[in-house]
DNA sequence: AAGCGTAGTACGACAGCCGAAGGAACGACA
DNA sequence: TGTCGTTCCTTCGGCTGTCGTACTACGCTT
């Protein structure tokens, strides 16, 4: 089973999360399932990675959190919504990705 | 000037170095120049990153060092040579790259 | 009664990258 | 002669993102 080295995804987890939030607000558990599904189980983000990304990105102003009070059972669930700054960051990351891909592929033999 | 975020190259510096060593032994300063040239100045590896990669990879058995005694002036220059384990690691990293590219690009809008 | 799925938090460790700084040799240039 | 730029490498300490471990807590099924 091909394990994905965390060191390459590092710094792109934020991008992945922001991409999914472009569709509308979501929360941790759901996002983790969407990442799994989206990649056909190839990438399974760790919970701690995910939640620490939330706090980091909220601090950076890329996302905003709110809680859904309607939830039954008193269960807490924190939703996150992408901000304009988050959208801009996402776009910048996409551009960066193309550069990085170009660079790395100069050193990859297929 | 588009700065390359180190967090994505992270973990692929080793791969880049190993690729260049496939051509034959080389040393730090030369490799750094080849990386610059190869990427049209897009990626300029930091010295500390480079030299710490050397020690790490030697510890892991991916490269071997030797010194050229013929050098004039008493200047020390440490050469590195890729090992079979290094070649295998490089090949594995190339495969991993294709997987990672596939994964990340599911979340990138071009 | 045990286990699974949902949903999240806290803590601490690690690894790789990087800034700052230094050193020592050499050639060029003025 | 002095100083600058290039070559070549090293040590040290800090930062950041990831991850392992562990825990809480509810509801449903087996």
PDB file of N, CA, C and O (backbone and C1' of nucleotides) in Angstrom, chain C residues 12-30:
ATOM      1  P    DG C  12       2.757  18.706  27.493  1.00  0.00           P
ATOM      2  O5'  DG C  12       3.798  17.561  27.092  1.00  0.00           O
ATOM      3  C5'  DG C  12       3.365  16.239  26.825  1.00  0.00           C
ATOM      4  C4'  DG C  12       4.088  15.683  25.617  1.00  0.00           C
ATOM      5  C3'  DG C  12       5.456  16.319  25.339  1.00  0.00           C
ATOM      6  O3'  DG C  12       6.399  15.273  25.204  1.00  0.00           O
ATOM      7  C1'  DG C  12       4.154  16.288  23.362  1.00  0.00           C
ATOM      8  P    DA C  13       7.943  15.582  25.090  1.00  0.00           P
ATOM      9  O5'  DA C  13       8.255  14.953  23.662  1.00  0.00           O
ATOM     10  C5'  DA C  13       7.831  13.619  23.375  1.00  0.00           C
ATOM     11  C4'  DA C  13       8.008  13.350  21.903  1.00  0.00           C
ATOM     12  C3'  DA C  13       9.384  13.766  21.372  1.00  0.00           C
ATOM     13  O3'  DA C  13       9.986  12.645  20.769  1.00  0.00           O
ATOM     14  C1'  DA C  13       7.615  14.699  20.027  1.00  0.00           C
ATOM     15  P    DC C  14      11.472  12.687  20.286  1.00  0.00           P
ATOM     16  O5'  DC C  14      11.314  12.791  18.714  1.00  0.00           O
ATOM     17  C5'  DC C  14      10.271  12.069  18.055  1.00  0.00           C
ATOM     18  C4'  DC C  14      10.185  12.536  16.627  1.00  0.00           C
ATOM     19  C3'  DC C  14      11.548  12.905  16.039  1.00  0.00           C
ATOM     20  O3'  DC C  14      11.678  12.268  14.793  1.00  0.00           O
ATOM     21  C1'  DC C  14       9.998  14.679  15.729  1.00  0.00           C
ATOM     22  P    DA C  15      13.133  12.017  14.205  1.00  0.00           P
ATOM     23  O5'  DA C  15      12.945  12.512  12.710  1.00  0.00           O
ATOM     24  C5'  DA C  15      11.659  12.518  12.111  1.00  0.00           C
ATOM     25  C4'  DA C  15      11.611  13.588  11.052  1.00  0.00           C
ATOM     26  C3'  DA C  15      12.970  13.870  10.416  1.00  0.00           C
ATOM     27  O3'  DA C  15      12.782  13.915   9.017  1.00  0.00           O
ATOM     28  C1'  DA C  15      12.039  15.878  11.311  1.00  0.00           C
ATOM     29  P    DG C  16      14.025  13.899   8.019  1.00  0.00           P
ATOM     30  O5'  DG C  16      13.810  15.240   7.206  1.00  0.00           O
ATOM     31  C5'  DG C  16      12.502  15.646   6.824  1.00  0.00           C
ATOM     32  C4'  DG C  16      12.478  17.134   6.566  1.00  0.00           C
ATOM     33  C3'  DG C  16      13.710  17.678   5.831  1.00  0.00           C
ATOM     34  O3'  DG C  16      13.230  18.466   4.757  1.00  0.00           O
ATOM     35  C1'  DG C  16      13.308  18.906   7.835  1.00  0.00           C
ATOM     36  P    DC C  17      14.239  19.152   3.729  1.00  0.00           P
ATOM     37  O5'  DC C  17      14.107  20.657   4.218  1.00  0.00           O
ATOM     38  C5'  DC C  17      12.827  21.276   4.228  1.00  0.00           C
ATOM     39  C4'  DC C  17      12.916  22.645   4.856  1.00  0.00           C
ATOM     40  C3'  DC C  17      13.985  23.545   4.245  1.00  0.00           C
ATOM     41  O3'  DC C  17      13.382  24.770   3.841  1.00  0.00           O
ATOM     42  C1'  DC C  17      14.186  23.486   6.609  1.00  0.00           C
ATOM     43  P    DC C  18      14.173  25.855   3.017  1.00  0.00           P
ATOM     44  O5'  DC C  18      14.713  26.803   4.169  1.00  0.00           O
ATOM     45  C5'  DC C  18      13.796  27.483   5.009  1.00  0.00           C
ATOM     46  C4'  DC C  18      14.550  28.238   6.065  1.00  0.00           C
ATOM     47  C3'  DC C  18      15.729  29.040   5.513  1.00  0.00           C
ATOM     48  O3'  DC C  18      15.587  30.382   5.904  1.00  0.00           O
ATOM     49  C1'  DC C  18      16.363  27.788   7.418  1.00  0.00           C
ATOM     50  P    DG C  19      16.276  31.512   5.109  1.00  0.00           P
ATOM     51  O5'  DG C  19      16.613  32.519   6.285  1.00  0.00           O
ATOM     52  C5'  DG C  19      15.776  32.568   7.447  1.00  0.00           C
ATOM     53  C4'  DG C  19      16.573  33.062   8.632  1.00  0.00           C
ATOM     54  C3'  DG C  19      17.687  34.033   8.267  1.00  0.00           C
ATOM     55  O3'  DG C  19      17.725  35.071   9.247  1.00  0.00           O
ATOM     56  C1'  DG C  19      18.610  32.133   9.352  1.00  0.00           C
ATOM     57  P    DA C  20      18.704  36.301   9.047  1.00  0.00           P
ATOM     58  O5'  DA C  20      19.914  35.909  10.007  1.00  0.00           O
ATOM     59  C5'  DA C  20      19.638  35.394  11.314  1.00  0.00           C
ATOM     60  C4'  DA C  20      20.950  35.114  12.002  1.00  0.00           C
ATOM     61  C3'  DA C  20      22.098  36.007  11.554  1.00  0.00           C
ATOM     62  O3'  DA C  20      22.791  36.497  12.684  1.00  0.00           O
ATOM     63  C1'  DA C  20      22.699  33.723  11.332  1.00  0.00           C
ATOM     64  P    DA C  21      23.920  37.625  12.538  1.00  0.00           P
ATOM     65  O5'  DA C  21      25.256  36.784  12.671  1.00  0.00           O
ATOM     66  C5'  DA C  21      25.338  35.730  13.646  1.00  0.00           C
ATOM     67  C4'  DA C  21      26.495  34.830  13.312  1.00  0.00           C
ATOM     68  C3'  DA C  21      27.689  35.545  12.667  1.00  0.00           C
ATOM     69  O3'  DA C  21      28.742  35.681  13.608  1.00  0.00           O
ATOM     70  C1'  DA C  21      27.253  33.385  11.715  1.00  0.00           C
ATOM     71  P    DG C  22      30.139  36.416  13.242  1.00  0.00           P
ATOM     72  O5'  DG C  22      31.085  35.182  12.947  1.00  0.00           O
ATOM     73  C5'  DG C  22      31.022  34.006  13.757  1.00  0.00           C
ATOM     74  C4'  DG C  22      31.775  32.907  13.053  1.00  0.00           C
ATOM     75  C3'  DG C  22      33.078  33.403  12.395  1.00  0.00           C
ATOM     76  O3'  DG C  22      34.191  32.773  12.992  1.00  0.00           O
ATOM     77  C1'  DG C  22      31.818  32.002  10.932  1.00  0.00           C
ATOM     78  P    DG C  23      35.670  33.337  12.750  1.00  0.00           P
ATOM     79  O5'  DG C  23      36.484  32.106  12.160  1.00  0.00           O
ATOM     80  C5'  DG C  23      35.954  30.772  12.099  1.00  0.00           C
ATOM     81  C4'  DG C  23      36.584  30.044  10.917  1.00  0.00           C
ATOM     82  C3'  DG C  23      37.775  30.779  10.289  1.00  0.00           C
ATOM     83  O3'  DG C  23      38.754  29.840   9.910  1.00  0.00           O
ATOM     84  C1'  DG C  23      36.159  30.367   8.643  1.00  0.00           C
ATOM     85  P    DA C  24      40.323  30.207  10.079  1.00  0.00           P
ATOM     86  O5'  DA C  24      41.056  29.161   9.122  1.00  0.00           O
ATOM     87  C5'  DA C  24      40.321  28.142   8.453  1.00  0.00           C
ATOM     88  C4'  DA C  24      40.507  28.236   6.944  1.00  0.00           C
ATOM     89  C3'  DA C  24      41.643  29.170   6.501  1.00  0.00           C
ATOM     90  O3'  DA C  24      42.434  28.504   5.545  1.00  0.00           O
ATOM     91  C1'  DA C  24      39.685  29.672   5.323  1.00  0.00           C
ATOM     92  P    DA C  25      43.926  29.053   5.255  1.00  0.00           P
ATOM     93  O5'  DA C  25      44.028  28.954   3.673  1.00  0.00           O
ATOM     94  C5'  DA C  25      43.720  27.734   3.003  1.00  0.00           C
ATOM     95  C4'  DA C  25      43.038  28.052   1.689  1.00  0.00           C
ATOM     96  C3'  DA C  25      43.860  28.941   0.760  1.00  0.00           C
ATOM     97  O3'  DA C  25      44.410  28.150  -0.287  1.00  0.00           O
ATOM     98  C1'  DA C  25      41.527  29.558   0.832  1.00  0.00           C
ATOM     99  P    DC C  26      45.682  28.699  -1.096  1.00  0.00           P
ATOM    100  O5'  DC C  26      44.997  29.562  -2.247  1.00  0.00           O
ATOM    101  C5'  DC C  26      44.231  28.917  -3.256  1.00  0.00           C
ATOM    102  C4'  DC C  26      43.363  29.922  -3.983  1.00  0.00           C
ATOM    103  C3'  DC C  26      44.131  31.056  -4.660  1.00  0.00           C
ATOM    104  O3'  DC C  26      44.388  30.706  -6.023  1.00  0.00           O
ATOM    105  C1'  DC C  26      42.040  31.758  -3.670  1.00  0.00           C
ATOM    106  P    DG C  27      45.408  31.616  -6.895  1.00  0.00           P
ATOM    107  O5'  DG C  27      44.399  32.582  -7.661  1.00  0.00           O
ATOM    108  C5'  DG C  27      43.248  32.038  -8.311  1.00  0.00           C
ATOM    109  C4'  DG C  27      42.325  33.159  -8.753  1.00  0.00           C
ATOM    110  C3'  DG C  27      43.022  34.260  -9.564  1.00  0.00           C
ATOM    111  O3'  DG C  27      42.203  34.611 -10.665  1.00  0.00           O
ATOM    112  C1'  DG C  27      41.955  35.207  -7.652  1.00  0.00           C
ATOM    113  P    DA C  28      42.746  35.555 -11.816  1.00  0.00           P
ATOM    114  O5'  DA C  28      41.941  36.906 -11.522  1.00  0.00           O
ATOM    115  C5'  DA C  28      40.507  36.873 -11.419  1.00  0.00           C
ATOM    116  C4'  DA C  28      39.991  38.241 -10.986  1.00  0.00           C
ATOM    117  C3'  DA C  28      40.631  39.424 -11.734  1.00  0.00           C
ATOM    118  O3'  DA C  28      39.605  40.354 -12.059  1.00  0.00           O
ATOM    119  C1'  DA C  28      40.909  39.713  -9.411  1.00  0.00           C
ATOM    120  P    DC C  29      39.808  41.470 -13.172  1.00  0.00           P
ATOM    121  O5'  DC C  29      39.005  42.703 -12.537  1.00  0.00           O
ATOM    122  C5'  DC C  29      38.512  42.628 -11.199  1.00  0.00           C
ATOM    123  C4'  DC C  29      38.930  43.847 -10.376  1.00  0.00           C
ATOM    124  C3'  DC C  29      39.632  44.957 -11.165  1.00  0.00           C
ATOM    125  O3'  DC C  29      39.168  46.201 -10.664  1.00  0.00           O
ATOM    126  C1'  DC C  29      40.927  44.405  -9.334  1.00  0.00           C
ATOM    127  P    DA C  30      38.745  47.382 -11.560  1.00  0.00           P
ATOM    128  O5'  DA C  30      38.742  48.587 -10.538  1.00  0.00           O
ATOM    129  C5'  DA C  30      38.819  48.336  -9.121  1.00  0.00           C
ATOM    130  C4'  DA C  30      39.952  49.147  -8.486  1.00  0.00           C
ATOM    131  C3'  DA C  30      40.668  50.092  -9.452  1.00  0.00           C
ATOM    132  O3'  DA C  30      40.366  51.449  -9.126  1.00  0.00           O
ATOM    133  C1'  DA C  30      42.211  48.943  -8.036  1.00  0.00           C
TER     134       DA C  30
END
